[in-house]
Coordinates of C-alpha atoms in Angstrom, one line a residue:
X1 CA 42.8 -20.1 -33.2
X2 CA 40.4 -17.6 -31.7
X3 CA 42.2 -14.6 -33.2
X4 CA 42.2 -16.3 -36.6
X5 CA 38.4 -16.9 -36.4
X6 CA 37.8 -13.3 -35.3
X7 CA 40.0 -12.0 -38.1
X8 CA 38.2 -14.1 -40.8
X9 CA 34.8 -12.9 -39.4
X10 CA 35.9 -9.2 -39.4
X11 CA 37.2 -9.4 -43.0
X12 CA 33.8 -10.7 -44.1
X13 CA 32.4 -7.3 -43.4
X14 CA 32.8 -4.9 -46.4
X15 CA 34.0 -2.1 -44.1
X16 CA 37.0 -4.2 -43.2
X17 CA 37.6 -6.5 -46.2
X18 CA 40.5 -4.5 -47.6
X19 CA 42.3 -3.7 -44.4
X20 CA 46.0 -4.3 -43.9
X21 CA 46.5 -7.7 -42.2
X22 CA 48.2 -6.2 -39.1
X23 CA 45.6 -3.5 -38.7
X24 CA 42.8 -6.1 -39.1
X25 CA 44.4 -8.3 -36.4
X26 CA 44.6 -5.3 -34.0
X27 CA 40.9 -4.6 -34.5
X28 CA 40.0 -8.3 -34.3
X29 CA 41.4 -8.5 -30.8
X30 CA 38.7 -6.1 -29.7
X31 CA 35.8 -8.3 -30.8
X32 CA 33.6 -9.8 -28.1
X33 CA 31.7 -13.1 -28.4
X34 CA 27.9 -13.1 -27.6
X35 CA 25.5 -16.1 -27.7
X36 CA 21.7 -16.0 -28.3
X37 CA 19.1 -18.7 -28.1
X38 CA 16.3 -19.4 -30.6
X39 CA 13.6 -16.7 -30.3
X40 CA 15.9 -14.4 -28.3
X41 CA 15.7 -10.7 -29.2
X42 CA 19.1 -9.3 -29.9
X43 CA 17.8 -5.8 -30.1
X44 CA 14.5 -4.1 -30.6
X45 CA 13.5 -1.4 -33.1
X46 CA 14.3 1.9 -31.4
X47 CA 16.9 0.5 -29.0
X48 CA 20.2 2.5 -28.7
X49 CA 22.7 1.4 -31.3
X50 CA 26.5 1.1 -30.7
X51 CA 27.4 -2.5 -31.7
X52 CA 28.2 -4.2 -35.0
X53 CA 27.3 -8.0 -35.0
X54 CA 29.1 -10.6 -37.1
X55 CA 27.4 -14.0 -37.2
X56 CA 29.8 -17.0 -36.6
X57 CA 27.0 -19.6 -36.5
X58 CA 23.2 -19.7 -36.5
X59 CA 20.5 -17.6 -38.1
X60 CA 19.1 -14.1 -37.3
X61 CA 15.9 -12.5 -38.6
X62 CA 15.8 -8.7 -39.2
X63 CA 12.3 -7.3 -39.2
X64 CA 10.4 -4.0 -38.9
X65 CA 7.2 -3.8 -37.0
X66 CA 4.6 -0.9 -37.0
X67 CA 2.8 0.2 -33.8
X68 CA -0.2 -1.5 -35.2
X69 CA 1.6 -4.9 -35.1
X70 CA 2.2 -5.3 -38.8
X71 CA 5.7 -6.8 -39.6
X72 CA 7.9 -6.7 -42.6
X73 CA 10.6 -9.3 -42.8
X74 CA 13.7 -7.5 -44.1
X75 CA 16.3 -10.3 -44.1
X76 CA 17.3 -13.7 -42.8
X77 CA 21.0 -13.7 -42.1
X78 CA 23.5 -16.6 -41.5
X79 CA 27.1 -17.4 -41.0
X80 CA 29.6 -14.6 -42.0
X81 CA 26.7 -12.1 -42.4
X82 CA 26.7 -9.0 -40.3
X83 CA 24.1 -6.4 -39.1
X84 CA 24.0 -3.2 -37.1
X85 CA 26.7 -1.6 -39.1
X86 CA 24.9 1.8 -39.4
X87 CA 25.2 2.1 -35.6
X88 CA 29.0 2.3 -36.1
X89 CA 28.5 5.5 -38.1
X90 CA 25.7 7.6 -36.6
X91 CA 25.0 6.0 -33.2
X92 CA 21.3 6.4 -33.9
X93 CA 18.5 4.1 -32.5
X94 CA 18.1 0.7 -34.2
X95 CA 15.9 0.9 -37.3
X96 CA 14.7 -2.7 -37.1
X97 CA 14.4 -5.6 -34.7
X98 CA 17.0 -8.5 -34.7
X99 CA 15.9 -11.9 -33.4
X100 CA 17.9 -15.2 -33.3
X101 CA 15.9 -18.0 -35.0
X102 CA 18.5 -20.7 -34.2
X103 CA 21.2 -21.0 -31.5
X104 CA 23.4 -18.2 -32.7
X105 CA 27.0 -17.1 -31.9
X106 CA 28.1 -13.6 -32.8
X107 CA 31.2 -11.4 -32.5
X108 CA 30.5 -7.8 -31.7
X109 CA 32.5 -4.6 -32.2
X110 CA 31.7 -1.5 -30.2
X111 CA 31.3 1.8 -32.0
X112 CA 34.0 3.5 -29.8
X113 CA 36.6 1.0 -31.0
X114 CA 35.5 1.6 -34.6
X115 CA 35.6 5.4 -34.3
X116 CA 39.0 5.2 -32.6
X117 CA 40.4 3.2 -35.4
X118 CA 38.9 5.5 -38.0
X119 CA 40.5 8.6 -36.4
X120 CA 43.9 6.9 -36.2
X121 CA 43.7 5.6 -39.8
X122 CA 42.1 8.4 -42.0
X123 CA 42.7 6.4 -45.3
X124 CA 40.4 3.7 -43.9
X125 CA 37.4 6.1 -44.5
X126 CA 37.7 5.3 -48.2
X127 CA 36.8 1.7 -47.6
X128 CA 33.9 2.8 -45.5
X129 CA 32.6 5.0 -48.2
X130 CA 32.9 2.3 -50.8
X131 CA 30.9 -0.1 -48.6
X132 CA 28.2 2.5 -48.1
X133 CA 28.0 3.1 -51.9
X134 CA 27.5 -0.7 -52.4
X135 CA 24.7 -0.6 -49.8
X136 CA 23.0 2.3 -51.5
X137 CA 23.1 0.6 -54.9
X138 CA 21.6 -2.5 -53.3
X139 CA 18.8 -0.5 -51.7
X140 CA 18.1 1.3 -54.9
X141 CA 17.7 -2.1 -56.7
X142 CA 15.4 -3.3 -53.9
X143 CA 13.3 -0.1 -54.2
X144 CA 13.0 -0.4 -58.0
X145 CA 11.8 -4.0 -57.5
X146 CA 8.9 -2.7 -55.3
X147 CA 7.8 -0.2 -58.0
X148 CA 8.5 -2.1 -61.2
X149 CA 8.2 -5.8 -60.6
X150 CA 4.9 -7.6 -60.3
X151 CA 4.4 -10.1 -57.4
X152 CA 5.6 -13.3 -59.1
X153 CA 8.8 -11.5 -60.2
X154 CA 9.3 -10.1 -56.6
X155 CA 8.8 -13.6 -55.2
X156 CA 11.2 -15.1 -57.8
X157 CA 13.8 -12.4 -56.8
X158 CA 13.3 -13.2 -53.1
X159 CA 13.7 -16.9 -53.5
X160 CA 16.8 -16.5 -55.7
X161 CA 18.4 -14.2 -53.1
X162 CA 17.6 -16.7 -50.3
X163 CA 19.1 -19.5 -52.4
X164 CA 22.2 -17.4 -52.9
X165 CA 22.5 -16.7 -49.1
X166 CA 21.4 -20.0 -47.7
X167 CA 21.3 -22.4 -50.6
X168 CA 22.7 -25.9 -50.6
X169 CA 23.2 -27.6 -54.0
X170 CA 21.8 -31.1 -54.3
X171 CA 20.9 -33.4 -57.2
X172 CA 17.4 -32.1 -57.1
X173 CA 18.2 -28.4 -57.1
X174 CA 19.2 -25.7 -54.7
X175 CA 17.6 -26.2 -51.3
X176 CA 17.1 -23.0 -49.2
X177 CA 18.4 -24.4 -46.0
X178 CA 16.2 -22.4 -43.6
X179 CA 12.6 -22.8 -42.4
X180 CA 10.3 -20.5 -44.3
X181 CA 6.5 -20.0 -44.1
X182 CA 4.3 -18.4 -46.7
X183 CA 3.8 -15.6 -44.2
X184 CA 7.6 -15.0 -44.1
X185 CA 7.6 -14.8 -47.9
X186 CA 4.7 -12.4 -47.9
X187 CA 6.4 -10.1 -45.4
X188 CA 9.6 -10.2 -47.5
X189 CA 7.8 -9.3 -50.8
X190 CA 5.2 -6.8 -49.5
X191 CA 2.3 -9.1 -50.4
X192 CA -0.5 -11.1 -48.7
X193 CA -0.2 -14.7 -47.8
X194 CA -3.1 -15.5 -50.2
X195 CA -1.2 -13.9 -53.2
X196 CA 2.0 -15.7 -52.2
X197 CA 0.1 -19.0 -52.2
X198 CA -1.2 -18.4 -55.6
X199 CA 2.2 -17.4 -57.0
X200 CA 3.8 -20.5 -55.4
X201 CA 1.1 -22.7 -57.0
X202 CA 2.2 -21.4 -60.4
X203 CA 5.9 -22.0 -59.6
X204 CA 5.2 -25.6 -58.5
X205 CA 3.1 -26.3 -61.6
X206 CA 5.8 -25.0 -63.9
X207 CA 8.3 -27.1 -61.9
X208 CA 10.4 -24.0 -61.1
X209 CA 10.2 -24.5 -57.3
X210 CA 9.4 -27.4 -55.0
X211 CA 7.9 -26.9 -51.6
X212 CA 7.9 -29.5 -48.8
X213 CA 6.6 -28.2 -45.5
X214 CA 8.8 -25.1 -44.7
X215 CA 11.6 -26.1 -47.1
X216 CA 11.9 -24.7 -50.6
X217 CA 14.0 -26.1 -53.4
X218 CA 14.9 -24.0 -56.6
X219 CA 14.5 -26.4 -59.5
X220 CA 14.9 -24.0 -62.4
X221 CA 16.7 -20.7 -61.4
X222 CA 17.0 -19.7 -65.1
X223 CA 13.2 -19.7 -65.4
X224 CA 13.0 -17.5 -62.3
X225 CA 15.6 -15.1 -63.7
X226 CA 13.7 -14.9 -67.0
X227 CA 10.5 -14.1 -65.1
X228 CA 12.3 -11.2 -63.4
X229 CA 13.6 -9.9 -66.8
X230 CA 10.3 -10.0 -68.6
X231 CA 8.7 -8.2 -65.7
X232 CA 11.2 -5.3 -66.2
X233 CA 13.7 -6.1 -63.4
X234 CA 17.5 -6.0 -63.7
X235 CA 19.7 -9.0 -63.1
X236 CA 21.9 -8.5 -60.0

């Protein structure tokens, strides 16, 4: 049962999604379970790399902090998501901080195991390159959002992405099943809390989004997509 769980988790990572079943099983045997409590730092920005993390349960916040104390919230990850994959390739220091925001269980793969497998299976490098190409396209899309979308459209994109990652469909709409503050949304969109409050006020009046405490429900995803399109953004 444990091997099957490890195998499923490994195959959720784009690097390994197209691996031969036997090869994937051999690599899955090298995964190590690690547990983290709420608020526990998994690694800091600037720490040595070397491990890939695959989330079995829980939530992890990925953030970047400046020496002045400013923070940009890059992502909130959940079950079957992964992070730290760049460390498998270049062994450079961590480019962001990872923090568990719920009790979290992960599987880890050490870079040495990954490099050993890559050397023994040269054809596997094609899968790695394809995964990297997808990441580059995603980053290009995010960069174009920063330059070409206004704040309401950026907020709409962020909420739709969160709904896709963490959404739960109900009769009322798609509930984003994580706790979010307006400060979190400001950090994810490159905005101020005041401007996020103003944009959310519009979304509520138009009945596109419902907010109750720290929970958000998408009531009209089509309207949010239309807002992105008229602002000049692509649908992805």
